[in-house]
Amino acid sequence: VKQAGFYVLGGAAMPAILIEIGFLTNRKEEKKLGTAEHREALARAIYTGLAEYKRRYDQRMRTAQSAPARSAPASLPSR
């Protein structure tokens, strides 16, 4: 994963991701990107990844909310 100062990411007023799915300068990739079947497969893969991320995120949030709050002991235990 690389990080860069792309406006589409840093300037967005909401969470954002930038996904590069191929290079038009690569003839093989350009040909694949020209087919509806390949674009559909890419879209499904992106959706599946995002849906799984959200599922795991929601699960972590539910776990964090249901965990009892831990407080420091009022006094140190005696030895």
Tab-separated table of N, CA and C in Angstrom:
chain	number	residue	atom	x	y	z
A	1	VAL	N	0.851	-1.170	0.000
A	1	VAL	CA	0.000	0.000	0.000
A	1	VAL	C	0.893	1.228	0.000
A	2	LYS	N	0.619	2.108	-0.916
A	2	LYS	CA	1.366	3.360	-0.988
A	2	LYS	C	0.445	4.498	-0.585
A	3	GLN	N	1.053	5.531	-0.043
A	3	GLN	CA	0.282	6.711	0.322
A	3	GLN	C	0.811	7.891	-0.471
A	4	ALA	N	-0.086	8.715	-0.929
A	4	ALA	CA	0.294	9.910	-1.679
A	4	ALA	C	-0.751	10.984	-1.408
A	5	GLY	N	-0.404	12.205	-1.720
A	5	GLY	CA	-1.301	13.320	-1.441
A	5	GLY	C	-2.291	13.602	-2.553
A	6	PHE	N	-3.000	12.605	-3.021
A	6	PHE	CA	-3.984	12.811	-4.071
A	6	PHE	C	-5.174	13.594	-3.525
A	7	TYR	N	-5.597	14.618	-4.235
A	7	TYR	CA	-6.731	15.433	-3.786
A	7	TYR	C	-7.987	14.585	-3.638
A	8	VAL	N	-8.179	13.639	-4.535
A	8	VAL	CA	-9.381	12.797	-4.491
A	8	VAL	C	-9.474	12.058	-3.155
A	9	LEU	N	-8.340	11.854	-2.492
A	9	LEU	CA	-8.341	11.200	-1.182
A	9	LEU	C	-8.298	12.211	-0.048
A	10	GLY	N	-7.314	13.091	-0.067
A	10	GLY	CA	-7.137	14.045	1.019
A	10	GLY	C	-8.151	15.163	1.024
A	11	GLY	N	-8.682	15.528	-0.133
A	11	GLY	CA	-9.623	16.637	-0.213
A	11	GLY	C	-11.072	16.222	-0.081
A	12	ALA	N	-11.320	14.930	0.050
A	12	ALA	CA	-12.701	14.449	0.153
A	12	ALA	C	-13.272	14.770	1.527
A	13	ALA	N	-14.550	15.076	1.576
A	13	ALA	CA	-15.231	15.391	2.831
A	13	ALA	C	-15.806	14.135	3.481
A	14	MET	N	-15.367	12.969	3.021
A	14	MET	CA	-15.854	11.691	3.540
A	14	MET	C	-14.750	10.664	3.352
A	15	PRO	N	-14.862	9.502	3.965
A	15	PRO	CA	-13.853	8.469	3.722
A	15	PRO	C	-13.775	8.157	2.231
A	16	ALA	N	-12.560	7.932	1.738
A	16	ALA	CA	-12.390	7.696	0.309
A	16	ALA	C	-11.293	6.675	0.064
A	17	ILE	N	-11.414	5.974	-1.038
A	17	ILE	CA	-10.365	5.067	-1.490
A	17	ILE	C	-10.137	5.312	-2.970
A	18	LEU	N	-8.945	5.008	-3.417
A	18	LEU	CA	-8.602	5.115	-4.829
A	18	LEU	C	-8.112	3.743	-5.253
A	19	ILE	N	-8.778	3.152	-6.211
A	19	ILE	CA	-8.432	1.808	-6.668
A	19	ILE	C	-7.969	1.894	-8.115
A	20	GLU	N	-6.759	1.432	-8.358
A	20	GLU	CA	-6.253	1.350	-9.727
A	20	GLU	C	-6.446	-0.085	-10.186
A	21	ILE	N	-7.221	-0.266	-11.227
A	21	ILE	CA	-7.567	-1.619	-11.656
A	21	ILE	C	-6.850	-2.053	-12.920
A	22	GLY	N	-6.025	-1.201	-13.453
A	22	GLY	CA	-5.281	-1.571	-14.647
A	22	GLY	C	-4.634	-0.361	-15.275
A	23	PHE	N	-3.832	-0.629	-16.278
A	23	PHE	CA	-3.123	0.429	-16.979
A	23	PHE	C	-3.460	0.368	-18.464
A	24	LEU	N	-3.979	1.457	-18.984
A	24	LEU	CA	-4.316	1.500	-20.406
A	24	LEU	C	-3.072	1.493	-21.274
A	25	THR	N	-1.912	1.775	-20.696
A	25	THR	CA	-0.658	1.729	-21.452
A	25	THR	C	-0.175	0.295	-21.635
A	26	ASN	N	-0.783	-0.655	-20.930
A	26	ASN	CA	-0.460	-2.069	-21.084
A	26	ASN	C	-1.501	-2.662	-22.026
A	27	ARG	N	-1.068	-3.130	-23.177
A	27	ARG	CA	-2.028	-3.594	-24.200
A	27	ARG	C	-2.914	-4.732	-23.715
A	28	LYS	N	-2.351	-5.667	-22.955
A	28	LYS	CA	-3.161	-6.786	-22.454
A	28	LYS	C	-4.234	-6.290	-21.485
A	29	GLU	N	-3.847	-5.388	-20.595
A	29	GLU	CA	-4.818	-4.856	-19.638
A	29	GLU	C	-5.855	-3.992	-20.338
A	30	GLU	N	-5.420	-3.216	-21.310
A	30	GLU	CA	-6.364	-2.383	-22.064
A	30	GLU	C	-7.413	-3.257	-22.744
A	31	LYS	N	-6.975	-4.362	-23.316
A	31	LYS	CA	-7.911	-5.258	-24.001
A	31	LYS	C	-8.910	-5.852	-23.002
A	32	LYS	N	-8.412	-6.290	-21.847
A	32	LYS	CA	-9.304	-6.850	-20.825
A	32	LYS	C	-10.306	-5.807	-20.337
A	33	LEU	N	-9.811	-4.584	-20.089
A	33	LEU	CA	-10.695	-3.525	-19.598
A	33	LEU	C	-11.759	-3.145	-20.618
A	34	GLY	N	-11.538	-3.510	-21.864
A	34	GLY	CA	-12.508	-3.227	-22.913
A	34	GLY	C	-13.688	-4.182	-22.928
A	35	THR	N	-13.635	-5.239	-22.114
A	35	THR	CA	-14.734	-6.203	-22.112
A	35	THR	C	-15.639	-5.989	-20.899
A	36	ALA	N	-16.918	-6.074	-21.138
A	36	ALA	CA	-17.897	-5.914	-20.055
A	36	ALA	C	-17.721	-7.008	-19.007
A	37	GLU	N	-17.378	-8.207	-19.449
A	37	GLU	CA	-17.204	-9.332	-18.520
A	37	GLU	C	-16.089	-9.043	-17.510
A	38	HIS	N	-14.973	-8.520	-17.983
A	38	HIS	CA	-13.849	-8.211	-17.089
A	38	HIS	C	-14.209	-7.061	-16.145
A	39	ARG	N	-14.860	-6.039	-16.671
A	39	ARG	CA	-15.260	-4.912	-15.817
A	39	ARG	C	-16.241	-5.365	-14.743
A	40	GLU	N	-17.150	-6.261	-15.099
A	40	GLU	CA	-18.107	-6.800	-14.126
A	40	GLU	C	-17.374	-7.589	-13.045
A	41	ALA	N	-16.392	-8.395	-13.441
A	41	ALA	CA	-15.615	-9.167	-12.467
A	41	ALA	C	-14.857	-8.236	-11.525
A	42	LEU	N	-14.290	-7.169	-12.058
A	42	LEU	CA	-13.589	-6.191	-11.226
A	42	LEU	C	-14.558	-5.522	-10.252
A	43	ALA	N	-15.715	-5.132	-10.750
A	43	ALA	CA	-16.708	-4.472	-9.899
A	43	ALA	C	-17.162	-5.399	-8.777
A	44	ARG	N	-17.386	-6.660	-9.101
A	44	ARG	CA	-17.796	-7.623	-8.070
A	44	ARG	C	-16.696	-7.809	-7.024
A	45	ALA	N	-15.447	-7.890	-7.466
A	45	ALA	CA	-14.326	-8.064	-6.534
A	45	ALA	C	-14.197	-6.854	-5.613
A	46	ILE	N	-14.347	-5.668	-6.160
A	46	ILE	CA	-14.274	-4.449	-5.344
A	46	ILE	C	-15.422	-4.428	-4.338
A	47	TYR	N	-16.627	-4.719	-4.797
A	47	TYR	CA	-17.786	-4.751	-3.902
A	47	TYR	C	-17.589	-5.775	-2.789
A	48	THR	N	-17.131	-6.972	-3.151
A	48	THR	CA	-16.925	-8.029	-2.164
A	48	THR	C	-15.910	-7.592	-1.108
A	49	GLY	N	-14.827	-6.972	-1.539
A	49	GLY	CA	-13.820	-6.490	-0.600
A	49	GLY	C	-14.360	-5.428	0.335
A	50	LEU	N	-15.103	-4.480	-0.203
A	50	LEU	CA	-15.682	-3.417	0.627
A	50	LEU	C	-16.730	-3.968	1.594
A	51	ALA	N	-17.565	-4.882	1.113
A	51	ALA	CA	-18.595	-5.470	1.971
A	51	ALA	C	-17.954	-6.255	3.112
A	52	GLU	N	-16.884	-6.982	2.828
A	52	GLU	CA	-16.195	-7.744	3.869
A	52	GLU	C	-15.522	-6.809	4.869
A	53	TYR	N	-14.928	-5.745	4.380
A	53	TYR	CA	-14.314	-4.760	5.276
A	53	TYR	C	-15.370	-4.175	6.215
A	54	LYS	N	-16.524	-3.794	5.654
A	54	LYS	CA	-17.592	-3.212	6.477
A	54	LYS	C	-18.116	-4.221	7.487
A	55	ARG	N	-18.258	-5.474	7.082
A	55	ARG	CA	-18.733	-6.512	8.001
A	55	ARG	C	-17.775	-6.642	9.185
A	56	ARG	N	-16.479	-6.699	8.900
A	56	ARG	CA	-15.489	-6.825	9.977
A	56	ARG	C	-15.453	-5.570	10.853
A	57	TYR	N	-15.565	-4.415	10.220
A	57	TYR	CA	-15.574	-3.157	10.971
A	57	TYR	C	-16.773	-3.112	11.914
A	58	ASP	N	-17.953	-3.426	11.400
A	58	ASP	CA	-19.162	-3.426	12.226
A	58	ASP	C	-19.037	-4.424	13.375
A	59	GLN	N	-18.448	-5.575	13.102
A	59	GLN	CA	-18.258	-6.586	14.142
A	59	GLN	C	-17.328	-6.059	15.242
A	60	ARG	N	-16.244	-5.393	14.859
A	60	ARG	CA	-15.330	-4.816	15.853
A	60	ARG	C	-16.038	-3.746	16.678
A	61	MET	N	-16.860	-2.925	16.030
A	61	MET	CA	-17.564	-1.866	16.753
A	61	MET	C	-18.560	-2.451	17.748
A	62	ARG	N	-19.276	-3.506	17.351
A	62	ARG	CA	-20.226	-4.153	18.268
A	62	ARG	C	-19.486	-4.757	19.458
A	63	THR	N	-18.343	-5.388	19.195
A	63	THR	CA	-17.550	-5.988	20.269
A	63	THR	C	-17.049	-4.915	21.221
A	64	ALA	N	-16.571	-3.810	20.686
A	64	ALA	CA	-16.052	-2.719	21.519
A	64	ALA	C	-17.164	-2.103	22.366
A	65	GLN	N	-18.353	-1.980	21.812
A	65	GLN	CA	-19.469	-1.372	22.548
A	65	GLN	C	-20.014	-2.298	23.626
A	66	SER	N	-19.924	-3.603	23.411
A	66	SER	CA	-20.482	-4.541	24.385
A	66	SER	C	-19.478	-4.920	25.468
A	67	ALA	N	-18.202	-4.597	25.275
A	67	ALA	CA	-17.190	-4.922	26.285
A	67	ALA	C	-17.360	-4.007	27.490
A	68	PRO	N	-17.309	-4.576	28.698
A	68	PRO	CA	-17.438	-3.724	29.886
A	68	PRO	C	-16.229	-2.798	30.009
A	69	ALA	N	-16.487	-1.609	30.479
A	69	ALA	CA	-15.405	-0.640	30.661
A	69	ALA	C	-14.537	-1.089	31.820
A	70	ARG	N	-13.233	-0.977	31.628
A	70	ARG	CA	-12.305	-1.349	32.693
A	70	ARG	C	-11.836	-0.089	33.388
A	71	SER	N	-11.854	-0.130	34.704
A	71	SER	CA	-11.367	1.020	35.458
A	71	SER	C	-10.177	0.583	36.300
A	72	ALA	N	-9.373	1.537	36.675
A	72	ALA	CA	-8.210	1.251	37.511
A	72	ALA	C	-8.684	0.889	38.910
A	73	PRO	N	-7.956	-0.001	39.592
A	73	PRO	CA	-8.354	-0.343	40.963
A	73	PRO	C	-8.241	0.871	41.875
A	74	ALA	N	-9.121	0.937	42.869
A	74	ALA	CA	-9.121	2.066	43.802
A	74	ALA	C	-7.862	2.071	44.648
A	75	SER	N	-7.344	0.898	44.962
A	75	SER	CA	-6.103	0.816	45.739
A	75	SER	C	-5.284	-0.357	45.228
A	76	LEU	N	-4.026	-0.336	45.514
A	76	LEU	CA	-3.159	-1.429	45.104
A	76	LEU	C	-3.423	-2.642	45.984
A	77	PRO	N	-3.382	-3.824	45.421
A	77	PRO	CA	-3.604	-5.020	46.241
A	77	PRO	C	-2.460	-5.185	47.247
A	78	SER	N	-2.792	-5.677	48.442
A	78	SER	CA	-1.755	-5.888	49.457
A	78	SER	C	-0.999	-7.169	49.154
A	79	ARG	N	0.235	-7.209	49.608
A	79	ARG	CA	1.057	-8.400	49.344
A	79	ARG	C	1.106	-9.291	50.527
